[in-house]
CSV table of C-alpha atoms in Angstrom, one decimal:
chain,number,residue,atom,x,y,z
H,1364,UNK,CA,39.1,-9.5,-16.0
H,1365,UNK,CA,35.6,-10.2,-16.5
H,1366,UNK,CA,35.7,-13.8,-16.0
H,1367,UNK,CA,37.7,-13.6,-12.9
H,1368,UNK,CA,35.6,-11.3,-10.9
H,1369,UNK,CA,32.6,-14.4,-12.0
H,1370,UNK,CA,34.9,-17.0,-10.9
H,1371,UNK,CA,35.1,-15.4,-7.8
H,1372,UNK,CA,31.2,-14.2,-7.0
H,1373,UNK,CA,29.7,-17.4,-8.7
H,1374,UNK,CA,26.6,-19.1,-8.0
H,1375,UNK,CA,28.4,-21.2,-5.4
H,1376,UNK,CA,29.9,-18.2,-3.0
H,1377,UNK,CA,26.3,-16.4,-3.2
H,1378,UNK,CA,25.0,-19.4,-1.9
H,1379,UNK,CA,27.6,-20.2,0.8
H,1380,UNK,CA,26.9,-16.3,1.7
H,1381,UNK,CA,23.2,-17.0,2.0
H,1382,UNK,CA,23.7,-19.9,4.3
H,1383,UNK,CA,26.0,-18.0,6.3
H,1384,UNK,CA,23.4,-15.2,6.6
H,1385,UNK,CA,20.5,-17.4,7.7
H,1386,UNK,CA,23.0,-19.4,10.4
H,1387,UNK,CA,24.5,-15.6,11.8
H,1388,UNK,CA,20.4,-14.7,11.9
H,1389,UNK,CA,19.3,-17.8,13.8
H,1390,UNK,CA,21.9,-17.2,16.5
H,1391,UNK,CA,21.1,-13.6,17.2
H,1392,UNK,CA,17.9,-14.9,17.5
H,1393,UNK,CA,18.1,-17.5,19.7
H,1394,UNK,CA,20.6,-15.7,21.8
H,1395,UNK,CA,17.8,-12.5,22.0
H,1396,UNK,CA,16.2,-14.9,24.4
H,1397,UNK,CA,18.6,-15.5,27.3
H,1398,UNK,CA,18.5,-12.5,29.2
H,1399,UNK,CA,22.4,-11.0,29.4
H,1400,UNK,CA,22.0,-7.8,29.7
H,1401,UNK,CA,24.3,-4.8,28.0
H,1402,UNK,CA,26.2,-8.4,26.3
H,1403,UNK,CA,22.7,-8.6,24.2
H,1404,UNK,CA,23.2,-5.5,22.4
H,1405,UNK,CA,27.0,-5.7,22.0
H,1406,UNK,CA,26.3,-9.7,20.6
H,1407,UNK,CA,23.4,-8.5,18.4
H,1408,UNK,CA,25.0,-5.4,16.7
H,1409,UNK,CA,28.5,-7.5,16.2
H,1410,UNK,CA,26.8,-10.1,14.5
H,1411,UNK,CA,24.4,-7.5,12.2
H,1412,UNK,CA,27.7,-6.1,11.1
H,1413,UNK,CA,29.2,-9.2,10.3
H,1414,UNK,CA,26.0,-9.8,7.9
H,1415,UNK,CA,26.5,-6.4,6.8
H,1416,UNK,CA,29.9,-7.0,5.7
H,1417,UNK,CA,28.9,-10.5,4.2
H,1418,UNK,CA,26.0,-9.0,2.1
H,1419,UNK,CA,28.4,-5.6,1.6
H,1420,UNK,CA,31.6,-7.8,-0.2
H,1421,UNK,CA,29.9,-10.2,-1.7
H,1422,UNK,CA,26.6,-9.8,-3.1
H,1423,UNK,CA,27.6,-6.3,-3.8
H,1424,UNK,CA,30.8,-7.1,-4.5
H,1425,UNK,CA,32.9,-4.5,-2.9
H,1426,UNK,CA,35.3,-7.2,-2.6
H,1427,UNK,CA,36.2,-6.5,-6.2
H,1428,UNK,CA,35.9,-2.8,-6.4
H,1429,UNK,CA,38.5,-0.2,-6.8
H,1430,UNK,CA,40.1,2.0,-3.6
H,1431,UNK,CA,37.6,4.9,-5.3
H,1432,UNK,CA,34.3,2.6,-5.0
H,1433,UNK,CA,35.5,1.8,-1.1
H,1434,UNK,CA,36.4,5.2,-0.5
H,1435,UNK,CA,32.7,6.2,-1.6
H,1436,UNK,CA,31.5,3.6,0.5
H,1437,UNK,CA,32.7,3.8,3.6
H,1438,UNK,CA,32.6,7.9,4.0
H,1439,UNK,CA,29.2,8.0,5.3
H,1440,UNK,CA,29.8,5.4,7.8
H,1441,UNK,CA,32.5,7.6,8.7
H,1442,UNK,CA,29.6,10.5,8.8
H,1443,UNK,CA,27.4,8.5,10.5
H,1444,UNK,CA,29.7,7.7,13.5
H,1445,UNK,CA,30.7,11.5,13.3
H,1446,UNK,CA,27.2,12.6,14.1
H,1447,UNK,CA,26.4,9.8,16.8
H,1448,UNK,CA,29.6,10.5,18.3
H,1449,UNK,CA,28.4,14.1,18.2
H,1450,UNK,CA,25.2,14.0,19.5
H,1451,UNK,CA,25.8,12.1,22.3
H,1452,UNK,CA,29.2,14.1,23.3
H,1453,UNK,CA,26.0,16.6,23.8
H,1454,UNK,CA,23.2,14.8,24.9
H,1455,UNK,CA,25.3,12.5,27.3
H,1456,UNK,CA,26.4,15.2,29.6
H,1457,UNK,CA,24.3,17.9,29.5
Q,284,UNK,CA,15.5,9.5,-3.1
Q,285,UNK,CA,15.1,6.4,-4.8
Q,286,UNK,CA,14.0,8.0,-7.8
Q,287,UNK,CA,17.3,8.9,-8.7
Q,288,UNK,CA,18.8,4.8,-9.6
Q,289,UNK,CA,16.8,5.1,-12.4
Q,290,UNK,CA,18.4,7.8,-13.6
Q,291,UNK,CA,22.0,6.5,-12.7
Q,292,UNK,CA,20.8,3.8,-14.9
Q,293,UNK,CA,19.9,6.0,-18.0
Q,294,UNK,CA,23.4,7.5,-17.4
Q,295,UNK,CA,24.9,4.2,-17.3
Q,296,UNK,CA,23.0,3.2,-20.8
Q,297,UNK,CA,23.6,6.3,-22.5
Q,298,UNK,CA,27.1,5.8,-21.7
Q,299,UNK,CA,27.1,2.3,-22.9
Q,300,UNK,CA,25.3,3.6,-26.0
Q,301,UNK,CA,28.5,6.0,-26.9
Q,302,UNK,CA,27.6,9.3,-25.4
Q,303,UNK,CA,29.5,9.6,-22.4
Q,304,UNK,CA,32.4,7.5,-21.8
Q,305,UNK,CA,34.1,5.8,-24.7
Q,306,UNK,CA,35.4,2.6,-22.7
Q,307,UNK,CA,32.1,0.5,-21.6
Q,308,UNK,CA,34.5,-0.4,-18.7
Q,309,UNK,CA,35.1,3.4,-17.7
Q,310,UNK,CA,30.9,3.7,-17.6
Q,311,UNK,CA,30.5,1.0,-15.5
Q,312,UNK,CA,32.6,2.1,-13.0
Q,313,UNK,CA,31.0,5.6,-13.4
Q,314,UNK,CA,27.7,4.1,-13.1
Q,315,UNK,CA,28.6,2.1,-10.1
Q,316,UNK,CA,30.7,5.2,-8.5
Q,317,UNK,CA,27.1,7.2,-8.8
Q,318,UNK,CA,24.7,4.7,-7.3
Q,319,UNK,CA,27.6,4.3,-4.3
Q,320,UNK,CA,27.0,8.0,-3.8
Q,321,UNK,CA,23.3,7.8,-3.8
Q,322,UNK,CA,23.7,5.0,-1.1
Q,323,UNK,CA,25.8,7.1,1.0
Q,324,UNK,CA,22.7,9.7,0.7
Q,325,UNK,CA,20.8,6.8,1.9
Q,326,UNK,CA,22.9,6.1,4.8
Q,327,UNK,CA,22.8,9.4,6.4
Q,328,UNK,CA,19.1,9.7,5.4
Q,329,UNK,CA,18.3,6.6,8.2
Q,330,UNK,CA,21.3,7.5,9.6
Q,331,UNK,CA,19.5,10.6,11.3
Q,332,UNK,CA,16.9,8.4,13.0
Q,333,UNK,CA,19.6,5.5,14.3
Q,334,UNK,CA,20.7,8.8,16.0
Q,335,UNK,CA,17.2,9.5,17.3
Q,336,UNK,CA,17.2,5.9,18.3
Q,337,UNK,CA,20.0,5.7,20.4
Q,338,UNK,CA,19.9,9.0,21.8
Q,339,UNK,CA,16.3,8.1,23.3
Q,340,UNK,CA,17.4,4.4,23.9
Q,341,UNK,CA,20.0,5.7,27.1
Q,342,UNK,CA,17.6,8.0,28.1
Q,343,UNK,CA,14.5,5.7,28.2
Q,344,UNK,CA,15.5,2.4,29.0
Q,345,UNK,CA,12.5,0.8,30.0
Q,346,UNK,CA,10.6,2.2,27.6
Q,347,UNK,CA,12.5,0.9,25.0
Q,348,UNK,CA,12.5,-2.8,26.9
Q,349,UNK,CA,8.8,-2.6,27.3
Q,350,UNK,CA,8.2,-1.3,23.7
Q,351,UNK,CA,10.3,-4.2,22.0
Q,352,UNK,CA,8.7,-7.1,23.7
Q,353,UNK,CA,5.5,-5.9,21.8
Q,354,UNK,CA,6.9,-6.5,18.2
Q,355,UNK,CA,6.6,-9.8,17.0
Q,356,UNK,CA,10.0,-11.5,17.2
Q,357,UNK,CA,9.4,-14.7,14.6
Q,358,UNK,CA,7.4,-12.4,12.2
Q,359,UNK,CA,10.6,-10.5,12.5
Q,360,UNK,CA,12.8,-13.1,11.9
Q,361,UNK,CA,10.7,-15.1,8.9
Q,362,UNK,CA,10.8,-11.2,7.6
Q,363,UNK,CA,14.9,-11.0,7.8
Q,364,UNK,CA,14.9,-14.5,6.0
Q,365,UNK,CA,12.8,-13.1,3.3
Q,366,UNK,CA,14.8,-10.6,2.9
Q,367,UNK,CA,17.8,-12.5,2.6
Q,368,UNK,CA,16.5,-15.2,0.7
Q,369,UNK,CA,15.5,-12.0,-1.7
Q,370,UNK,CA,19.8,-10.8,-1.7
Q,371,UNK,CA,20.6,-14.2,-3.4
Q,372,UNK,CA,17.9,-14.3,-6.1
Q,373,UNK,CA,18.8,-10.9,-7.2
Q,374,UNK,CA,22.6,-12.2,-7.2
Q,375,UNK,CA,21.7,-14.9,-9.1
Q,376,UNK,CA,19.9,-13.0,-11.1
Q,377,UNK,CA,23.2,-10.8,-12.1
Q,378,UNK,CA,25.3,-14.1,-12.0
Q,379,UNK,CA,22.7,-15.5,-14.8
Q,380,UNK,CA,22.5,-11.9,-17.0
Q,381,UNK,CA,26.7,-12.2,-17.1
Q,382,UNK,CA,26.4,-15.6,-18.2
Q,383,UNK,CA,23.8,-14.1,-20.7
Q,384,UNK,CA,20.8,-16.0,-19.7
Q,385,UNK,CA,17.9,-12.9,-20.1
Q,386,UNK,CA,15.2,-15.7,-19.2
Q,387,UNK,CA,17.1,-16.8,-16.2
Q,388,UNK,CA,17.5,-13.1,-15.1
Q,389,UNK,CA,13.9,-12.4,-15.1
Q,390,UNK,CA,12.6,-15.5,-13.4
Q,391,UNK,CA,15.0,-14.3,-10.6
Q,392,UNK,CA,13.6,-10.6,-10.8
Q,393,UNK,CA,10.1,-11.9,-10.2
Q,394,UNK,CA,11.2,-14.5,-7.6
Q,395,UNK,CA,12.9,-11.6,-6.0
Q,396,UNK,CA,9.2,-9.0,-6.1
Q,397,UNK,CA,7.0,-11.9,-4.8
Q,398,UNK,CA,9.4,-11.9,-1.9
Q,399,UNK,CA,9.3,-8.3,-1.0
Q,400,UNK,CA,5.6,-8.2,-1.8
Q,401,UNK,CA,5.8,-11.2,0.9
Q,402,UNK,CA,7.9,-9.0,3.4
Q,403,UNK,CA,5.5,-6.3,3.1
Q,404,UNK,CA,2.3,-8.7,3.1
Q,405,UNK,CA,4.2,-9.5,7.1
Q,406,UNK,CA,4.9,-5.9,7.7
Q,407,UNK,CA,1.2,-5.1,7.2
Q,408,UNK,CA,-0.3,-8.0,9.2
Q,409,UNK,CA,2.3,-6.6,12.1
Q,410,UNK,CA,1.2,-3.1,11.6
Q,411,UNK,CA,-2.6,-4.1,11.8
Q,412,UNK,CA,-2.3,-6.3,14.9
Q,413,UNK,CA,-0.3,-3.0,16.4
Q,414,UNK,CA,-3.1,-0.7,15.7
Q,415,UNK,CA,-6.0,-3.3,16.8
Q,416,UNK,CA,-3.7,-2.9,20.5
Q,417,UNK,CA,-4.2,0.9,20.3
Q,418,UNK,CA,-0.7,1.1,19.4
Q,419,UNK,CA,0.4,4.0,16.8
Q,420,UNK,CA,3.1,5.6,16.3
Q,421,UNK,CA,2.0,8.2,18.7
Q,422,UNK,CA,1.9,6.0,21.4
Q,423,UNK,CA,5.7,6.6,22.6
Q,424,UNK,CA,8.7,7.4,21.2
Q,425,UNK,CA,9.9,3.5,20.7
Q,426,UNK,CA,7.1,3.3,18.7
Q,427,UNK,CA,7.7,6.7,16.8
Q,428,UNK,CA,10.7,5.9,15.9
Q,429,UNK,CA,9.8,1.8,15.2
Q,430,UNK,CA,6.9,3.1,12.5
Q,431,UNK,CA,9.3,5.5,10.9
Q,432,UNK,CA,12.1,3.5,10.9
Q,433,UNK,CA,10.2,0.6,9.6
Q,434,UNK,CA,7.7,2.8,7.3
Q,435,UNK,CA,10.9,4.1,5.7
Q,436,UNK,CA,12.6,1.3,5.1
Q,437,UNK,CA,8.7,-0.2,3.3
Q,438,UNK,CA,8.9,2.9,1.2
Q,439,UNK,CA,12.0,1.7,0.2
Q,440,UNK,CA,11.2,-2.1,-0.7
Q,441,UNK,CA,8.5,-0.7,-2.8
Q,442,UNK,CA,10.6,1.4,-5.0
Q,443,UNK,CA,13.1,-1.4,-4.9
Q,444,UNK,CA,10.0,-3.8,-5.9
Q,445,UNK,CA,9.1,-0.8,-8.7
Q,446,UNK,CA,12.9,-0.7,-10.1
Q,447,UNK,CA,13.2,-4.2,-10.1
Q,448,UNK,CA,10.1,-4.7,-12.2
Q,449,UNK,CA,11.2,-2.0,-14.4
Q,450,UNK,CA,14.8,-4.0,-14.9
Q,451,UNK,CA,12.9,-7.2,-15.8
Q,452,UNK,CA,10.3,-5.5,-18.2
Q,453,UNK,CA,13.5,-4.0,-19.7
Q,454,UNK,CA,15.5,-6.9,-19.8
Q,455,UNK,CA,12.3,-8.8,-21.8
Q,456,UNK,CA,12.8,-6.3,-24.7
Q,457,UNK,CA,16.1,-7.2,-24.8
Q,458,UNK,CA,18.1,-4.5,-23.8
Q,459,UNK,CA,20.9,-6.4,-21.5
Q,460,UNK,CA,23.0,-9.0,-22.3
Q,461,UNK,CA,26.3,-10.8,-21.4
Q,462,UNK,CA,28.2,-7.8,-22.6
Q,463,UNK,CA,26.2,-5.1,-21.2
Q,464,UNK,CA,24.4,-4.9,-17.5
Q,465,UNK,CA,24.7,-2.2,-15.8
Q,466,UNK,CA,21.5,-1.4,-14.8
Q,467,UNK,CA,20.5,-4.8,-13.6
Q,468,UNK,CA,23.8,-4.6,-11.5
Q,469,UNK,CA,22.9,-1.2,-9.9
Q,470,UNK,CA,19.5,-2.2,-9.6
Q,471,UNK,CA,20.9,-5.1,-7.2
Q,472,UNK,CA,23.1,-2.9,-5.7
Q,473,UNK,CA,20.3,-1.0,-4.3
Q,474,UNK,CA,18.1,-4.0,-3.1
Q,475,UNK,CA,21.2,-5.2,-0.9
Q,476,UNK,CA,21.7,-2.0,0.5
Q,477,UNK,CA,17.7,-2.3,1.4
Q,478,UNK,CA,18.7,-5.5,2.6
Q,479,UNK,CA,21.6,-4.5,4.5
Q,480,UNK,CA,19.6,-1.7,6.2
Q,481,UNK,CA,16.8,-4.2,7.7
Q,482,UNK,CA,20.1,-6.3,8.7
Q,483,UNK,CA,20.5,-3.5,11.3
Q,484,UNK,CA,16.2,-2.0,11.9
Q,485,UNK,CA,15.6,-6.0,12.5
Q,486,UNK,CA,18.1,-6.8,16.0
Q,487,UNK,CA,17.9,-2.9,16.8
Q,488,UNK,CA,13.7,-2.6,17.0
Q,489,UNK,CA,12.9,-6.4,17.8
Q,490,UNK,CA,15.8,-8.2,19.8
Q,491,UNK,CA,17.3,-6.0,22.3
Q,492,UNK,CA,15.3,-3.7,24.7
């Protein structure tokens, strides 16, 4: 068991991860400075959760984890939508 | 907050050591289970002022567009790369402790402080030029919410910076090895999360207005 999960997370995916993380920065960068409007913010929060979900299954290896780990990750982003959802279903149309 | 990994990682020794769970398998996952919890803490924690941030982001606009060409975009960005330039030597770090190479490990955990001692070194020339520009976090509420957003996620590189140091001082006396890591795993697992948290403060605060 052991030696599969290091097969799997070796030095060589970290490092492909890492290069994937700089390249996903250096576009949301560059794109921050052509002016699109509303698409800015939908094209910079889509690509920080696809470096959040690079640095979340890899380098902490939720790939690997059991349904219990997952479960106790992913409730309080179901908490956190909860309360945005929440407080904007009030402050939205007041 | 943060002081509790340490404890998850006494909890996680203890139970390596025989007192708690009698399958060193069982404890890791018990270990890991606990620091996922703290996380979640975590995530609620800034969770509360992402709400503050977009709540006051629909209702001020141009406040928020005027207030974010102020920050410094490349100190931003050299910052994120730091940061995850810091992910991968902690990961190599745990990659070198499972392969049972303690020297390895700790050249790894100091690689990894320099580079949040670098981060911060950036945040503080940032916060300095701010307040030489009579800006403070009173100024508005973009930059309320930029120095708590950013001064909470500092706290948290420190401790980070504090727990990583105590890993490697721990791992010089020898206390992990190939068969036993759980601390320096958890450890990790809390300086991506640190990481994974700037992934979002970084676009949010200096890329889109």
């Amino acid at each position: 068991m052991e030696t599969i999960r290091n097969g799997l997370s070796g030095t060589r995916v970290y490092v492909a991860v890492w290069a994937a993380l700089v390249l996903l920065t250096g576009i949301t960068v560059l794109v921050s400075y052509v002016y699109l409007g509303m698409i800015n913010v939908a094209v910079a929060l889509i690509i920080a959760s696809v470096k959040a979900s690079l640095v979340a299954l890899f380098f902490m290896h939720l790939k690997h984890e059991s349904r219990l780990v997952w479960g106790f990750a992913l409730t309080p982003i179901l908490f956190l939508v909860i309360i945005i959802a929440g407080t904007l279903s009030d402050t939205l149309f007041r | 907050m943060s002081y509790r990994s340490p404890d998850t990682e006494t909890a996680g020794m203890e139970a390596a050591a025989g007192h708690g769970h009698a399958d060193p398998a069982q404890a890791r996952e018990a270990a890991t289970l606990g620091l996922w919890t703290f996380l979640a803490t975590e995530v609620l924690l800034f969770g509360g002022l992402f709400t503050a941030y977009v709540v006051y982001r629909i209702r001020y606009p141009r406040m928020f567009h005027e207030g974010h060409l102020k920050l410094d975009r490349v100190l931003g960005s050299v910052n994120t790369l730091i940061l995850i330039c810091s992910s991968l030597t902690v990961a190599l770090g745990i990659v070198a402790i499972r392969r049972g190479k303690v020297r390895h490990l700790r050249r790894y955990l100091v690689l990894t402080i320099l580079l949040a001692a670098g981060f911060l070194g950036i945040k503080v020339v940032e916060y300095s030029d701010k307040f030489a520009h009579g800006i403070h976090p009173g100024t508005d509420i973009f930059f309320s919410l930029y120095f708590m957003l950013t001064g909470l996620h500092g706290l948290h590189v420190i401790a980070g910076m504090v727990v990583l140091g105590a890993v490697a001082v721990l791992a010089g006396r020898g206390m992990f090895s190939e068969g036993y890591h759980t601390p320096v795993e958890l450890s990790g697992l809390y300086w991506h999360f640190v990481d994974l948290v700037w992934i979002y403060l970084f676009p949010l605060l200096y890329l889109v207005g």
